[in-house]
Amino acid sequence: MILISKKKLEQNANMFKLFDKDGLHEAPLQKDAHCDIHGDYISYCYYGDVYSGCEDCRKEISEKKRKETERFENEQRNMRWLAKIGDAGIPERFKQRTLETYVVDSNNSKQQKIFGFCKDYAANFQQIRKTGQSFMMLGTVGTGKTHLSIGAALEVMKNGNSAVFSSASKIFRAIKDTYH
């Protein structure tokens, strides 16, 4: 047997008169409230005797959580990108070499041609990939081979693909090592 005081029973009965069949107030209750940060506001009660808090505080908390989530996702994306660059064998000093940072000599038609090739290769990699084609740059020291190769590789990788950077000597060594 459960004993409930008459006063408590009357309070509960009065409270339930304010609810509809789903337990919600037919019209939200309102009361004046004060936030130490934002000042006075109207608090609403939709169910029982639980009133809403400061809407401005709720928005600030929501925005803070959104920014934290965004920061975390950016950090994760950055970590994946750095891992991808590391897996590609790109030397540290060349990780910032992009096609956008390459300076083309307007008087050098060969340089313009190879720069155009690298841009087109990277831009059309999805179609080129299906053919199985790759490219190797050979030339004298200081002509921009590494910069252009890495720039193209970074562009290809930005679009979700993989790339590997290597020097010709490393490739030839790897081939030679297969012949014991």
Short mmCIF file of C-alpha atoms in Angstrom, two decimals:
data_model
loop_
_atom_site.label_atom_id
_atom_site.label_comp_id
_atom_site.label_asym_id
_atom_site.label_seq_id
_atom_site.Cartn_x
_atom_site.Cartn_y
_atom_site.Cartn_z
CA MET A 1 0.00 0.00 0.00
CA ILE A 2 1.31 3.47 -0.95
CA LEU A 3 0.43 6.39 1.27
CA ILE A 4 0.31 9.87 -0.28
CA SER A 5 -0.69 12.94 1.66
CA LYS A 6 -3.87 14.69 0.60
CA LYS A 7 -1.90 17.89 -0.11
CA LYS A 8 0.54 16.04 -2.39
CA LEU A 9 -2.35 14.33 -4.16
CA GLU A 10 -4.03 17.70 -4.79
CA GLN A 11 -0.76 19.18 -6.11
CA ASN A 12 -0.32 16.27 -8.50
CA ALA A 13 -3.94 16.47 -9.63
CA ASN A 14 -3.59 20.21 -10.34
CA MET A 15 -0.37 19.65 -12.24
CA PHE A 16 -1.93 16.98 -14.48
CA LYS A 17 -4.81 19.28 -15.38
CA LEU A 18 -2.31 21.45 -17.25
CA PHE A 19 -1.22 18.59 -19.55
CA ASP A 20 -2.76 17.29 -22.73
CA LYS A 21 -3.02 13.54 -23.38
CA ASP A 22 0.71 13.34 -24.35
CA GLY A 23 1.88 14.92 -21.11
CA LEU A 24 2.74 18.29 -22.61
CA HIS A 25 1.31 21.59 -21.44
CA GLU A 26 -1.51 22.67 -23.72
CA ALA A 27 0.22 26.05 -23.98
CA PRO A 28 3.78 26.52 -22.72
CA LEU A 29 4.03 28.10 -19.31
CA GLN A 30 6.10 31.27 -19.09
CA LYS A 31 7.98 32.98 -16.33
CA ASP A 32 10.50 35.78 -16.06
CA ALA A 33 14.05 34.57 -15.50
CA HIS A 34 17.51 36.09 -15.22
CA CYS A 35 20.83 35.02 -16.73
CA ASP A 36 23.98 36.31 -15.03
CA ILE A 37 25.59 36.71 -18.45
CA HIS A 38 22.78 37.89 -20.74
CA GLY A 39 20.31 39.45 -18.34
CA ASP A 40 16.54 39.03 -18.21
CA TYR A 41 14.66 36.66 -20.50
CA ILE A 42 11.39 34.70 -20.61
CA SER A 43 11.70 31.04 -19.67
CA TYR A 44 9.26 28.48 -21.11
CA CYS A 45 7.97 25.22 -19.67
CA TYR A 46 6.58 22.63 -22.05
CA TYR A 47 6.45 19.65 -19.72
CA GLY A 48 6.10 19.27 -15.95
CA ASP A 49 7.93 22.00 -14.10
CA VAL A 50 11.12 22.08 -16.18
CA TYR A 51 11.73 25.57 -17.56
CA SER A 52 14.06 26.48 -20.39
CA GLY A 53 17.36 28.17 -19.74
CA CYS A 54 18.79 31.24 -21.39
CA GLU A 55 18.47 30.92 -25.17
CA ASP A 56 21.61 33.02 -25.76
CA CYS A 57 23.64 30.72 -23.47
CA ARG A 58 22.25 27.69 -25.31
CA LYS A 59 23.26 29.20 -28.66
CA GLU A 60 26.77 30.00 -27.36
CA ILE A 61 27.23 26.46 -26.06
CA SER A 62 25.96 25.04 -29.35
CA GLU A 63 28.31 27.28 -31.35
CA LYS A 64 31.25 26.35 -29.10
CA LYS A 65 30.53 22.63 -29.62
CA ARG A 66 30.21 23.18 -33.39
CA LYS A 67 33.58 24.97 -33.49
CA GLU A 68 35.23 22.26 -31.37
CA THR A 69 33.87 19.58 -33.71
CA GLU A 70 35.04 21.54 -36.75
CA ARG A 71 38.50 22.06 -35.21
CA PHE A 72 38.74 18.33 -34.39
CA GLU A 73 37.68 17.34 -37.92
CA ASN A 74 40.22 19.77 -39.41
CA GLU A 75 42.96 18.32 -37.21
CA GLN A 76 42.00 14.79 -38.26
CA ARG A 77 41.94 15.80 -41.93
CA ASN A 78 45.34 17.49 -41.53
CA MET A 79 46.81 14.39 -39.83
CA ARG A 80 45.50 12.17 -42.66
CA TRP A 81 46.98 14.59 -45.22
CA LEU A 82 50.37 14.62 -43.50
CA ALA A 83 50.35 10.82 -43.33
CA LYS A 84 49.46 10.67 -47.01
CA ILE A 85 52.31 13.03 -47.90
CA GLY A 86 54.68 10.96 -45.76
CA ASP A 87 53.56 7.76 -47.48
CA ALA A 88 54.21 9.41 -50.85
CA GLY A 89 57.91 9.79 -50.06
CA ILE A 90 57.90 13.57 -50.51
CA PRO A 91 60.99 15.08 -48.88
CA GLU A 92 60.28 17.58 -46.08
CA ARG A 93 61.80 20.54 -47.89
CA PHE A 94 59.50 19.99 -50.90
CA LYS A 95 56.16 19.51 -49.11
CA GLN A 96 55.11 23.10 -49.85
CA ARG A 97 56.02 22.94 -53.55
CA THR A 98 52.79 23.16 -55.50
CA LEU A 99 51.96 23.88 -59.11
CA GLU A 100 50.68 27.28 -57.94
CA THR A 101 54.06 28.18 -56.42
CA TYR A 102 56.05 27.18 -59.51
CA VAL A 103 57.36 30.18 -61.43
CA VAL A 104 57.36 29.67 -65.19
CA ASP A 105 59.91 31.56 -67.25
CA SER A 106 57.86 33.23 -70.01
CA ASN A 107 60.89 33.05 -72.34
CA ASN A 108 61.35 29.29 -71.93
CA SER A 109 58.95 27.37 -74.18
CA LYS A 110 60.11 23.95 -72.93
CA GLN A 111 59.43 24.96 -69.36
CA GLN A 112 55.99 26.28 -70.32
CA LYS A 113 55.22 23.04 -72.14
CA ILE A 114 56.21 20.74 -69.25
CA PHE A 115 54.35 22.98 -66.77
CA GLY A 116 51.22 22.73 -68.93
CA PHE A 117 51.67 18.96 -69.13
CA CYS A 118 51.93 18.66 -65.31
CA LYS A 119 48.80 20.80 -64.78
CA ASP A 120 46.83 18.80 -67.36
CA TYR A 121 48.06 15.49 -65.98
CA ALA A 122 46.97 16.38 -62.46
CA ALA A 123 43.65 17.89 -63.57
CA ASN A 124 42.77 14.87 -65.73
CA PHE A 125 44.22 12.18 -63.52
CA GLN A 126 40.91 10.34 -63.07
CA GLN A 127 40.82 9.58 -66.80
CA ILE A 128 44.60 9.06 -67.11
CA ARG A 129 44.57 6.63 -64.20
CA LYS A 130 42.29 4.28 -66.14
CA THR A 131 44.97 3.97 -68.83
CA GLY A 132 47.69 3.07 -66.31
CA GLN A 133 49.97 5.86 -67.52
CA SER A 134 52.48 7.57 -65.29
CA PHE A 135 55.34 9.92 -66.04
CA MET A 136 58.98 10.39 -65.21
CA MET A 137 60.91 13.64 -65.52
CA LEU A 138 64.55 13.56 -66.53
CA GLY A 139 66.86 16.52 -66.96
CA THR A 140 69.75 18.50 -65.59
CA VAL A 141 69.99 19.86 -62.05
CA GLY A 142 67.93 22.96 -61.21
CA THR A 143 65.34 22.78 -63.96
CA GLY A 144 62.33 22.32 -61.62
CA LYS A 145 61.71 18.60 -62.08
CA THR A 146 61.21 17.93 -58.37
CA HIS A 147 59.00 20.98 -57.85
CA LEU A 148 56.76 20.12 -60.82
CA SER A 149 56.61 16.40 -59.98
CA ILE A 150 55.65 17.05 -56.38
CA GLY A 151 53.22 19.80 -57.41
CA ALA A 152 51.45 17.36 -59.72
CA ALA A 153 51.53 14.63 -57.07
CA LEU A 154 50.02 16.93 -54.43
CA GLU A 155 47.25 17.93 -56.83
CA VAL A 156 46.50 14.28 -57.59
CA MET A 157 46.49 13.47 -53.86
CA LYS A 158 44.15 16.38 -53.03
CA ASN A 159 41.58 14.68 -55.24
CA GLY A 160 41.70 11.49 -53.17
CA ASN A 161 44.30 9.54 -55.14
CA SER A 162 47.73 8.28 -54.15
CA ALA A 163 51.11 9.24 -55.54
CA VAL A 164 54.68 8.21 -54.92
CA PHE A 165 57.70 10.43 -55.39
CA SER A 166 61.10 8.92 -56.05
CA SER A 167 64.34 9.82 -57.73
CA ALA A 168 65.47 7.97 -60.84
CA SER A 169 68.45 6.55 -58.96
CA LYS A 170 66.14 5.04 -56.31
CA ILE A 171 63.90 3.52 -58.96
CA PHE A 172 66.84 2.00 -60.82
CA ARG A 173 68.29 0.70 -57.53
CA ALA A 174 64.95 -0.92 -56.65
CA ILE A 175 64.86 -2.60 -60.09
CA LYS A 176 68.46 -3.72 -59.80
CA ASP A 177 67.81 -5.17 -56.34
CA THR A 178 65.24 -7.54 -57.83
CA TYR A 179 68.04 -9.24 -59.81
CA HIS A 180 70.09 -11.19 -57.29
#
